[in-house]
Structures are given as C-alpha cells and as structure tokens.
PDB file of C-alpha atoms in Angstrom:
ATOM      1  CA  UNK H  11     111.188 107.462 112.100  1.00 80.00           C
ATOM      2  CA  UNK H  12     111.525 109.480 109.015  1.00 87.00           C
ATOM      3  CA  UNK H  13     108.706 110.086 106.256  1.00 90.00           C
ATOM      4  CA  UNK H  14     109.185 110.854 103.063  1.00 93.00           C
ATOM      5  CA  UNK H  15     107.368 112.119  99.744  1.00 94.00           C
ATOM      6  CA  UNK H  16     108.611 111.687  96.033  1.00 96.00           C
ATOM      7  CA  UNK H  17     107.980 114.247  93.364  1.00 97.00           C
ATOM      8  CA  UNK H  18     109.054 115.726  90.203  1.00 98.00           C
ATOM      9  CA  UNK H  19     108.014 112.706  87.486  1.00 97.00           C
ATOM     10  CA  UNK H  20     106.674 113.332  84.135  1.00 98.00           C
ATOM     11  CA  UNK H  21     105.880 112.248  80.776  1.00 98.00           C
ATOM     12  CA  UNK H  22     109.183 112.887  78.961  1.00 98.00           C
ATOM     13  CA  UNK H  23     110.678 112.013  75.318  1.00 98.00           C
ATOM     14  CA  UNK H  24     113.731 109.014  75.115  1.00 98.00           C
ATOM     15  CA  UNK H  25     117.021 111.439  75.677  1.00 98.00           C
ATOM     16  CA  UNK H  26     115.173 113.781  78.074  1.00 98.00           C
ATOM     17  CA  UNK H  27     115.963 114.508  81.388  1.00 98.00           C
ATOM     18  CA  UNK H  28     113.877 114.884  84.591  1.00 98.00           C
ATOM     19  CA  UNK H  29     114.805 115.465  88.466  1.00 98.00           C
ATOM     20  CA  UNK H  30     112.640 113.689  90.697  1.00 98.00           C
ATOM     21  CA  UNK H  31     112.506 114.845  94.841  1.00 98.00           C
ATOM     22  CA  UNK H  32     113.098 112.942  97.935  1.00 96.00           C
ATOM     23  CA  UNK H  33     111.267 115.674 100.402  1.00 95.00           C
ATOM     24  CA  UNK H  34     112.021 114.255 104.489  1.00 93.00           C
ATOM     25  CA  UNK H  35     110.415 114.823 107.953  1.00 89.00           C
ATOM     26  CA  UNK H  36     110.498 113.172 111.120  1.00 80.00           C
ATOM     27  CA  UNK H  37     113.416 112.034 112.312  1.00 77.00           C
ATOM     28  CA  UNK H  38     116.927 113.540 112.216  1.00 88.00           C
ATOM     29  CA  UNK H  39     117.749 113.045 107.973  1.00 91.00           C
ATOM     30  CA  UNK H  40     121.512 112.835 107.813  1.00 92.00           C
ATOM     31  CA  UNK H  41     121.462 109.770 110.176  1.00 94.00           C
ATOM     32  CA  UNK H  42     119.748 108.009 107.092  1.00 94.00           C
ATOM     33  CA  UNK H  43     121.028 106.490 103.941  1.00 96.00           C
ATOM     34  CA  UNK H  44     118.239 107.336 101.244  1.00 96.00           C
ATOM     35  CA  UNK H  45     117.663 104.852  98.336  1.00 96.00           C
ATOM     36  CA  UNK H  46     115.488 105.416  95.415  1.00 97.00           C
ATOM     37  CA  UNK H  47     113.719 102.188  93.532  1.00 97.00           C
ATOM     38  CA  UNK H  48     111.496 101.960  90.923  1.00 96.00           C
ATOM     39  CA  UNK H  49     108.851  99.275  89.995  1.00 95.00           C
ATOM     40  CA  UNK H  50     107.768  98.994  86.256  1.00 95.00           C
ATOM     41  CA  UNK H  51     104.196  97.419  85.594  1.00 92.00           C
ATOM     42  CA  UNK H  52     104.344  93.830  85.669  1.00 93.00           C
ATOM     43  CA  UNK H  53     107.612  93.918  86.825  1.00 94.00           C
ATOM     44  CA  UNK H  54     109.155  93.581  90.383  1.00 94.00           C
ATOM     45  CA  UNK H  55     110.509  96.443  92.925  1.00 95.00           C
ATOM     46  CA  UNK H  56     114.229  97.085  91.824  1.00 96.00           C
ATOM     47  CA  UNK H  57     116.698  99.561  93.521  1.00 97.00           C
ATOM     48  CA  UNK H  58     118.334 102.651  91.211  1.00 98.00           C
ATOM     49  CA  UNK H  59     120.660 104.315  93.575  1.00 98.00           C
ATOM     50  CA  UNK H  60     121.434 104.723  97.127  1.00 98.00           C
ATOM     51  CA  UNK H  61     123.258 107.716  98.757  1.00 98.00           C
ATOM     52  CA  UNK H  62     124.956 107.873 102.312  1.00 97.00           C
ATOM     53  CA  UNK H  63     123.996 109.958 105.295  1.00 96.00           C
ATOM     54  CA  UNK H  64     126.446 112.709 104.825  1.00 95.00           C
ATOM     55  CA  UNK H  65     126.036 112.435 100.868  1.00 96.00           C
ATOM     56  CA  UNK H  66     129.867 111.732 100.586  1.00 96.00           C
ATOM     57  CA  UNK H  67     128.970 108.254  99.276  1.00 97.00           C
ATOM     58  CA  UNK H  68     126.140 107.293  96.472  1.00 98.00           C
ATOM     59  CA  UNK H  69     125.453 104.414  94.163  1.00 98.00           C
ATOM     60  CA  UNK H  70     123.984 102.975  91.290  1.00 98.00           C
ATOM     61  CA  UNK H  71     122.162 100.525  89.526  1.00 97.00           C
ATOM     62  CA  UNK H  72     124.544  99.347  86.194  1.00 97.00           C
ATOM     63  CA  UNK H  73     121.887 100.311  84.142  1.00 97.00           C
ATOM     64  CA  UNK H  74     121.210 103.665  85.338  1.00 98.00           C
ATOM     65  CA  UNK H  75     125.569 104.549  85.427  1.00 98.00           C
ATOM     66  CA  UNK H  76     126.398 107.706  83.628  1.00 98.00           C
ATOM     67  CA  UNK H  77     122.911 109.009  83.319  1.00 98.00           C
ATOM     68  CA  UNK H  78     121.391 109.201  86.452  1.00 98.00           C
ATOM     69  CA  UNK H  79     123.037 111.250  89.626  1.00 98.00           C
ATOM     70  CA  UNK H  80     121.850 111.036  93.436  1.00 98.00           C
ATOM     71  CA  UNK H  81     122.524 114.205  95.355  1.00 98.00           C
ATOM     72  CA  UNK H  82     120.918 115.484  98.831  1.00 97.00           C
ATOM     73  CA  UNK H  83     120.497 118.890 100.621  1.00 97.00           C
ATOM     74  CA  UNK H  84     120.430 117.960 104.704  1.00 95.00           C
ATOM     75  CA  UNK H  85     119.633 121.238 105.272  1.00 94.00           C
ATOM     76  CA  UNK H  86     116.740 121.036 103.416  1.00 95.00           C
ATOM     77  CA  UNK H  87     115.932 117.490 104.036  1.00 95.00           C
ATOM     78  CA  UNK H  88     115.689 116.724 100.363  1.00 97.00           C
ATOM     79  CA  UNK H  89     117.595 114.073  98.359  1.00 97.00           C
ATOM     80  CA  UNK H  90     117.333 114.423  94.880  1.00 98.00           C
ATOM     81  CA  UNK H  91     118.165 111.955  91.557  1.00 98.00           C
ATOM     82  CA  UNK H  92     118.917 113.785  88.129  1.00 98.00           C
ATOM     83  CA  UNK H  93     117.988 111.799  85.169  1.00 98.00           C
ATOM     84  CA  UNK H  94     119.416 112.255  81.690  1.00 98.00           C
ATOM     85  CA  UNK H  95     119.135 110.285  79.134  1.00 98.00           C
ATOM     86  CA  UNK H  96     116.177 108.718  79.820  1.00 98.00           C
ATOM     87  CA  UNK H  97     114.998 105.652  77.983  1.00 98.00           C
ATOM     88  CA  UNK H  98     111.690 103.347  77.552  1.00 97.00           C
ATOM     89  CA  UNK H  99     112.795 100.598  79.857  1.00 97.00           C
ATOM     90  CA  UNK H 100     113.375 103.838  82.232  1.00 98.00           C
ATOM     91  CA  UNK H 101     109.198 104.320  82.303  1.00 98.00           C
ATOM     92  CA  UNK H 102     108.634 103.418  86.078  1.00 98.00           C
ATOM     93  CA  UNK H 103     107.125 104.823  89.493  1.00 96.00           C
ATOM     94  CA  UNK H 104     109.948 105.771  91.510  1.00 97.00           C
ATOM     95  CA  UNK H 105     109.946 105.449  95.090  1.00 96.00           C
ATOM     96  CA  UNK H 106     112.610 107.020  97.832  1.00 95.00           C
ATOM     97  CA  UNK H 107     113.270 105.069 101.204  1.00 95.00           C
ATOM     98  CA  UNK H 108     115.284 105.651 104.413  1.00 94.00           C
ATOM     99  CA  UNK H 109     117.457 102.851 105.637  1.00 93.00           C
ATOM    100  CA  UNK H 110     120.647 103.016 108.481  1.00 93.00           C
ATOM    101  CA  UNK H 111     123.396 105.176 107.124  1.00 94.00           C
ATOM    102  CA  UNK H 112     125.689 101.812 106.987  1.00 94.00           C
ATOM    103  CA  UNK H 113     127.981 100.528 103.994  1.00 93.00           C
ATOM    104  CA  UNK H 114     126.634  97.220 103.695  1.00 94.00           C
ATOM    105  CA  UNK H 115     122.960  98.862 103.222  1.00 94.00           C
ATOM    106  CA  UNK H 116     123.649 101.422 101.352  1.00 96.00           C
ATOM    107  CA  UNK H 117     125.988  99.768  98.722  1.00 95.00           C
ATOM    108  CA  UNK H 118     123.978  96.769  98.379  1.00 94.00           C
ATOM    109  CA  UNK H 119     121.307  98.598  97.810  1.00 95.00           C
ATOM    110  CA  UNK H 120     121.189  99.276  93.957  1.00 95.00           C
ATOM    111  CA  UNK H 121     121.659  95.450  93.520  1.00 93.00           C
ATOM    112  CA  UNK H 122     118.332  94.690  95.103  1.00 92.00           C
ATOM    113  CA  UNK H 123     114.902  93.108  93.644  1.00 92.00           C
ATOM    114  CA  UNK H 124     111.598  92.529  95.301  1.00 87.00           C
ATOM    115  CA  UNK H 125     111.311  93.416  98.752  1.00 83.00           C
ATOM    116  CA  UNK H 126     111.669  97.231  99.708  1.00 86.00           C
ATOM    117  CA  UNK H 127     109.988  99.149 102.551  1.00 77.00           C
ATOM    118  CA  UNK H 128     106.991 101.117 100.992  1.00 69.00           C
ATOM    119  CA  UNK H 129     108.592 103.982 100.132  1.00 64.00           C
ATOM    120  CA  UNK H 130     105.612 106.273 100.345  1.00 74.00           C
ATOM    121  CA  UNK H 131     103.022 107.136  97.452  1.00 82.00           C
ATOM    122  CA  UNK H 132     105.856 107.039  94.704  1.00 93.00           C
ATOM    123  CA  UNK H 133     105.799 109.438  91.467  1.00 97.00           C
ATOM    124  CA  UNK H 134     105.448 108.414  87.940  1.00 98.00           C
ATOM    125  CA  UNK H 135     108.128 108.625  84.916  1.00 98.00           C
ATOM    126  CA  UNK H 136     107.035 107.815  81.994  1.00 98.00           C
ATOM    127  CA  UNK H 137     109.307 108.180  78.795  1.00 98.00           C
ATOM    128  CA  UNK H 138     107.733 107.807  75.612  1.00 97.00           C
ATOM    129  CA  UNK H 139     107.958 109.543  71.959  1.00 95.00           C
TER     130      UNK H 139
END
C-alpha cells in the first residue's frame, strides 16, 4: 500500500501558475501509476492527469492540455503537476492517487467522473482576481 499527501495550492490570479506535490510512502512508488483529480464545490470528482510508473508516460484531461504538466521524482517519491495558466473553472481541491502502473488505468484515467479512491486530505487552488 502506498500513502500519499498533496501540497503546494494557493489562492492565485487567472494566468498564474502554481505547482502542487504528490509526496509518497509505503509501498515501493515506481510500481504505481499516480493520478491527480480535482473536485470543485457542487460539482463531482473529475480526473486531471495521470502519469505512469516509470514517468515515461503521462496524460491529461482536454481541458487542462497545454497548461498543466505531470512530472515525478522516484527517487524522491514525489510526483508533481505544474499549472500555468490557471483559470476560474480551474478553482478546485486537488487530490493525488496511486493506481497499478497499467495502460488501460492510467490512460483512462483523465477521462474519469465520480468515483475515485480518497486520495488523501487534498489541497486547495483557488484562482480568483
């Protein structure tokens, strides 16, 4: 089993940027895919991006394409997601999750809605002028 902690969100103006952490431990971390969701009040669970075990693989939500990048450091158990160009609809908590380090998960995963494992505590972005 692998448990994980997301950090790094803010309050930050339409255009800005923020880089939120995926921080790992438990298990061995390059045997997982890591996904990132967000939930927006009133709004269901959707998935953002998803990156393979190796990192060699990652991808997105349409919405997010071009502005957000998912990147991870196995030695230091960390997956990360860079966010530029943020926008309103972006204002979310953002959640990181571990799933098998397998295609179909991992691709599919951006594509999802609703039902996500828990994903931890989650951290805040909020973009607003």
């Amino acid at each position: 089993d692998v448990q994980l902690q997301a950090s790094g969100g803010g309050l930050v103006q339409p255009g800005g940027s923020l880089r939120l952490s995926c921080e790992a431990s438990g298990d061995t971390f390059s045997d997982h895919a890591i996904g990132w969701f967000r939930q927006a009040p009133g709004k269901e669970r959707e998935g953002v991006s998803c990156i393979s075990g190796t990192g060699n693989s990652a991808y997105y939500r349409d919405s997010v394409k071009g502005r957000f990048t998912i990147s991870r450091d196995n030695a230091k158990n960390t997956v990360y997601l860079q966010m530029n160009s943020l926008k309103p609809e972006d204002t979310a908590v953002y959640h990181c999750t571990a799933g098998p380090n397998m295609y179909s998960y991992c691709s599919k995963f951006p594509t999802r809605a609703g039902d996500f494992d828990s994903g931890g505590q989650g951290t805040q972005v909020t973009v607003s002028s």
